[in-house]
Coordinates of C-alpha atoms in Angstrom, one line a residue:
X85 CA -0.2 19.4 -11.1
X86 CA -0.4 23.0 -10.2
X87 CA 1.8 26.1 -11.1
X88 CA 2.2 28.6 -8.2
X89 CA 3.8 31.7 -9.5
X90 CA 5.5 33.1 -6.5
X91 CA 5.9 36.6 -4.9
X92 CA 8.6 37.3 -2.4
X93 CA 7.8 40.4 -0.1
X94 CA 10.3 42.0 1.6
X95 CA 9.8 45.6 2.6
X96 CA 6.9 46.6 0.5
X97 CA 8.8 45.4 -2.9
X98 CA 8.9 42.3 -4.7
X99 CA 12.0 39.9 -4.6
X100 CA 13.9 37.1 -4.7
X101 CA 16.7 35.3 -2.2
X102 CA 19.5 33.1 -3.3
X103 CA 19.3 30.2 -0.9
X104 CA 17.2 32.5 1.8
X105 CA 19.7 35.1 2.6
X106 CA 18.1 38.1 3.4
X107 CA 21.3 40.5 2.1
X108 CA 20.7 38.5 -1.2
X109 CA 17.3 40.1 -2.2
X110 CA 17.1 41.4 -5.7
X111 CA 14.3 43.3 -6.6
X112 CA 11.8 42.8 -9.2
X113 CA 9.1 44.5 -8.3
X114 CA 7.7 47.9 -6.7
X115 CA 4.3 47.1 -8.0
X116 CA 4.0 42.7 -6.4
X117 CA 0.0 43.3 -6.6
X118 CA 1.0 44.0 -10.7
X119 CA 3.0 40.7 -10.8
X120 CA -0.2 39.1 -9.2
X121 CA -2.8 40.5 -12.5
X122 CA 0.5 39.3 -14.7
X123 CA 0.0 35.8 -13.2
X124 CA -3.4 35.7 -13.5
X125 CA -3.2 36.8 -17.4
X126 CA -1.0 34.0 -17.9
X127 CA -3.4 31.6 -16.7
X128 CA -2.5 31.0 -12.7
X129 CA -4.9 29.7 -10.5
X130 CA -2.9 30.3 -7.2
X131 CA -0.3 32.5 -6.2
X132 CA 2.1 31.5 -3.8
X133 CA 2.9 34.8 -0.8
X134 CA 5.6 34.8 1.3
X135 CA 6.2 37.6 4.1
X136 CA 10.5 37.5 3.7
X137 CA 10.1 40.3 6.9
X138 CA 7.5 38.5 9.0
X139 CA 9.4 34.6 8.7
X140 CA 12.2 36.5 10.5
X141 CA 9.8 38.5 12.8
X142 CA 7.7 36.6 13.6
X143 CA 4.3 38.8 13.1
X144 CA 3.2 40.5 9.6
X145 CA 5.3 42.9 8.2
X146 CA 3.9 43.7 4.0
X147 CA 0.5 44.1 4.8
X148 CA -0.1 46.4 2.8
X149 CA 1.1 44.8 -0.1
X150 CA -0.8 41.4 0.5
X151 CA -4.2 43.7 0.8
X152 CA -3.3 45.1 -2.7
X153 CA -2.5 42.0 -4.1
X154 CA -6.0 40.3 -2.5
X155 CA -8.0 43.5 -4.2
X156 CA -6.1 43.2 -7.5
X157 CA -6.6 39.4 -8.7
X158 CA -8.8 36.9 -8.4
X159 CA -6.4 34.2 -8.0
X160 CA -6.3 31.7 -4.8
X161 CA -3.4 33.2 -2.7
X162 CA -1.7 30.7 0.0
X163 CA 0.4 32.8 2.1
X164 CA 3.5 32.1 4.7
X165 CA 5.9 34.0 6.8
X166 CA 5.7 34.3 10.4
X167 CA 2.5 32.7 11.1
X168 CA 2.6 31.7 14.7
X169 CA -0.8 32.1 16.2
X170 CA -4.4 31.4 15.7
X171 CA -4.9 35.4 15.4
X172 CA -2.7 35.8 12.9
X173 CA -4.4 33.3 10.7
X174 CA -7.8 34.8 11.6
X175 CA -6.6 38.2 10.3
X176 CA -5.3 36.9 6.9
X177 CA -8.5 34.3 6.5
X178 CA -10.2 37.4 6.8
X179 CA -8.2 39.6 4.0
X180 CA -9.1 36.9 1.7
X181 CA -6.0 34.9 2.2
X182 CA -7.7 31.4 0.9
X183 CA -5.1 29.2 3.1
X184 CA -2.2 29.9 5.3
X185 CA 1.3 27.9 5.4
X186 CA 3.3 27.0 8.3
X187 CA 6.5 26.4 8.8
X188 CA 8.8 27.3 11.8
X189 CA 5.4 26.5 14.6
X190 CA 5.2 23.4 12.5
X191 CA 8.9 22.3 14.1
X192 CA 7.9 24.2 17.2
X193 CA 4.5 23.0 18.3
X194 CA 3.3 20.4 15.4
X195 CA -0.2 19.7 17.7
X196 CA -0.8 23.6 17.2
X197 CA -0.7 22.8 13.3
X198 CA -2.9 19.7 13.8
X199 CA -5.3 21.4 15.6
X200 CA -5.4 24.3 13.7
X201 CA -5.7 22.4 10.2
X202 CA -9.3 21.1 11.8
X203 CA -10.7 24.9 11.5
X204 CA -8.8 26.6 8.9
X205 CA -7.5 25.6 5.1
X206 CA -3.5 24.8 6.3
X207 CA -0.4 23.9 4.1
X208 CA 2.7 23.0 6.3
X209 CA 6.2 24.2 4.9
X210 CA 9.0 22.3 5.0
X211 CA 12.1 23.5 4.3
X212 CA 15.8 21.8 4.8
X213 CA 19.0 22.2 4.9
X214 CA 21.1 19.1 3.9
X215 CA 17.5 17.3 4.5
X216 CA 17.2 18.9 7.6
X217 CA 14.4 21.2 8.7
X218 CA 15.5 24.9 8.7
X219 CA 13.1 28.0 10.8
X220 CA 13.5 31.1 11.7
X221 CA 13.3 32.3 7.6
X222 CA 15.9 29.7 7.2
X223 CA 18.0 31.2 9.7
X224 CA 18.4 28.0 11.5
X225 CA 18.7 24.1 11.3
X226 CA 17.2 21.5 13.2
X227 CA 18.2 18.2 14.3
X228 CA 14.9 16.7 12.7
X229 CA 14.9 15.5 9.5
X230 CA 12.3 16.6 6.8
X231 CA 11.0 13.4 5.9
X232 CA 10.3 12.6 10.0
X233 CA 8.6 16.2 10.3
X234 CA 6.5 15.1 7.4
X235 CA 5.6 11.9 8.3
X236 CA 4.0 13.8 11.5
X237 CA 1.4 15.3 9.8
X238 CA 0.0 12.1 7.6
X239 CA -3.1 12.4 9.2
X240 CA -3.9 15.7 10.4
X241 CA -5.7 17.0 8.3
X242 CA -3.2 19.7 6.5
X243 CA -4.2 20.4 2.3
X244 CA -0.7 20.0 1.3
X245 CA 3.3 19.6 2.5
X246 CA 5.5 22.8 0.8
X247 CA 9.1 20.8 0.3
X248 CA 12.1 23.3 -0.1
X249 CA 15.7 22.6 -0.4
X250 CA 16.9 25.9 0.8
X251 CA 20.5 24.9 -1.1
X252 CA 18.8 25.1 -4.5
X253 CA 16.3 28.0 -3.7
X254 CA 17.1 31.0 -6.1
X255 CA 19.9 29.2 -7.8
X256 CA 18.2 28.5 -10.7
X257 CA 20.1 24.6 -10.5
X258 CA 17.3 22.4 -11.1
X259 CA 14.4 21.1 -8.8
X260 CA 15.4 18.4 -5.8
X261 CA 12.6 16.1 -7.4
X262 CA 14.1 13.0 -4.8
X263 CA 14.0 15.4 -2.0
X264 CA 10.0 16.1 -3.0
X265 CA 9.3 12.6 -3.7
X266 CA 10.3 11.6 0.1
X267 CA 8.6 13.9 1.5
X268 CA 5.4 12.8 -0.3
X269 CA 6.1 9.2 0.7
X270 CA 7.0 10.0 4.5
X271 CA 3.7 12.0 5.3
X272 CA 1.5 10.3 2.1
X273 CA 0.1 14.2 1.8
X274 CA -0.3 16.3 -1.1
X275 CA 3.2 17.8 -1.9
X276 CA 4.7 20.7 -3.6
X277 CA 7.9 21.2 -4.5
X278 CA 9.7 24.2 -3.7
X279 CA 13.4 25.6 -4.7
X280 CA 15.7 25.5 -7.9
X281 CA 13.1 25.2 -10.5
X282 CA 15.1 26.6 -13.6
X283 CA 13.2 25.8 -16.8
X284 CA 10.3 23.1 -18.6
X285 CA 12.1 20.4 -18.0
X286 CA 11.7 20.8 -14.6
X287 CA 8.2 20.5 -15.0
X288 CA 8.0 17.6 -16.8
X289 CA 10.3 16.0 -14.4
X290 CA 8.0 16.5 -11.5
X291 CA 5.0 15.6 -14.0
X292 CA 6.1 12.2 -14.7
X293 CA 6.1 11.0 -11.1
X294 CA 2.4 11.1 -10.7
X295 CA 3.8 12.2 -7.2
X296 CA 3.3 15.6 -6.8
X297 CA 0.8 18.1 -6.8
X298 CA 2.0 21.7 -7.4
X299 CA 5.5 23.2 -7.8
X300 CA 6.3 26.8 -6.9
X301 CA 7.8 28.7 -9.7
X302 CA 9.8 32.4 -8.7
X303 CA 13.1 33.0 -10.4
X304 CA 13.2 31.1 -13.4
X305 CA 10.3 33.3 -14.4
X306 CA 11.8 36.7 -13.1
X307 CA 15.0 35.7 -15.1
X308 CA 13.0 34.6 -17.9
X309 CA 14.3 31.1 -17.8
X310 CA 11.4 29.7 -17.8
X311 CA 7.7 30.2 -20.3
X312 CA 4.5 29.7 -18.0
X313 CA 2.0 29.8 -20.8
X314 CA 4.2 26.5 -22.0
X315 CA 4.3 25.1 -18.4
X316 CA 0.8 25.8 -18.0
X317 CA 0.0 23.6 -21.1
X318 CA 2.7 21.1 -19.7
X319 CA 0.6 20.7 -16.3
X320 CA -2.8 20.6 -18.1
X321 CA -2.5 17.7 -20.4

């Protein structure tokens, strides 16, 4: 299972949401390409990007920052936030982004995702709200459950299925390891849980299923709840 430290852009700095409100962002960082080396010292092997500005406008917004962060580590980078358009992904593929994430299009226009997981390296977000699927940087929910969006791309061809439960995200209140486990048994993909990873034991939790595949870890290591040299050990035994 994979550890991927995550970095939270939101006008050029480095932060963190509590449950994906925008006028929650705390700050960690003015340096995020710094937090990248950090990772990568620690032992990383991916780093999970998120464009907070570009999930709400729909285009890139940090790219500045995510050009620093590509020239500063050597770690794989999967990046989301406002991806709507084959373009788009063209332009990060070709600033070394190593595979894109998709969320709101993924509600929108799923044969877009299917279609474009045949030419590029695609991860599919999925985030919910009381198990529904939120867009729009969370902004809104859908009438579609999580577990039937996943189930819609069990054979298309996507690397993995991002799971969040937006409720937990940045509360520090444990991982929803039931809400990750149905969405790995709806779509039978690689899944990664996502939101209210507080400390090991989290880990270990997600571990023992055999289910999962990678976990997302932000605040629990900006608050220092959590030791990623011991979870790295955790997830290599």
């Amino acid at each position: 299972m994979d550890i991927l430290p995550a970095i939270d852009l939101k006008d050029g700095v480095a932060v963190r949401l509590s449950k994906g409100l925008m006028d929650s962002a705390k700050i960690y960082s003015n340096e995020p390409w710094s937090l990248a080396k950090k990772f990568e010292e620690l032992g990383s092997r991916w780093l999970h990007l998120v464009d907070l500005n570009g999930a709400f406008a729909g285009e890139p917004k940090n790219l500045k920052q995510i050009k620093m962060i590509r020239k500063n580590c050597n770690l794989s980078l999967e990046l989301g936030g406002g991806i709507r358009d084959e373009d788009t992904i063209k332009r990060y593929i070709d600033l070394g982004i190593d595979r894109v994430i998709l969320g709101s299009i993924a509600l929108r226009n799923p044969d877009f995702v299917k279609e474009m997981s045949q030419k590029y390296r695609v991860v599919v977000g999925i985030d919910a709200k009381d198990g529904f699927v939120a867009v729009e940087g969370w902004a809104e929910k859908s009438s579609i459950k999580a577990t039937q969006l996943a189930k819609e791309f069990a054979d298309a061809g996507v690397e993995a299925i991002i799971c969040t439960d937006v409720a937990k995200d940045g509360m520090l209140s444990g991982v929803n390891v039931g809400f990750t486990l149905e969405v790995a048994k709806a779509s039978g993909v690689d899944t990664i849980a996502s939101g209210g990873v507080k400390d090991i034991n989290d880990i270990i939790k997600l571990q023992e299923t055999n289910r999962v595949c990678g976990v997302i870890v932000g605040k629990a290591f900006y608050e220092g709840t959590i030791d990623l040299k011991e979870a790295f050990k955790v997830t290599s035994k």
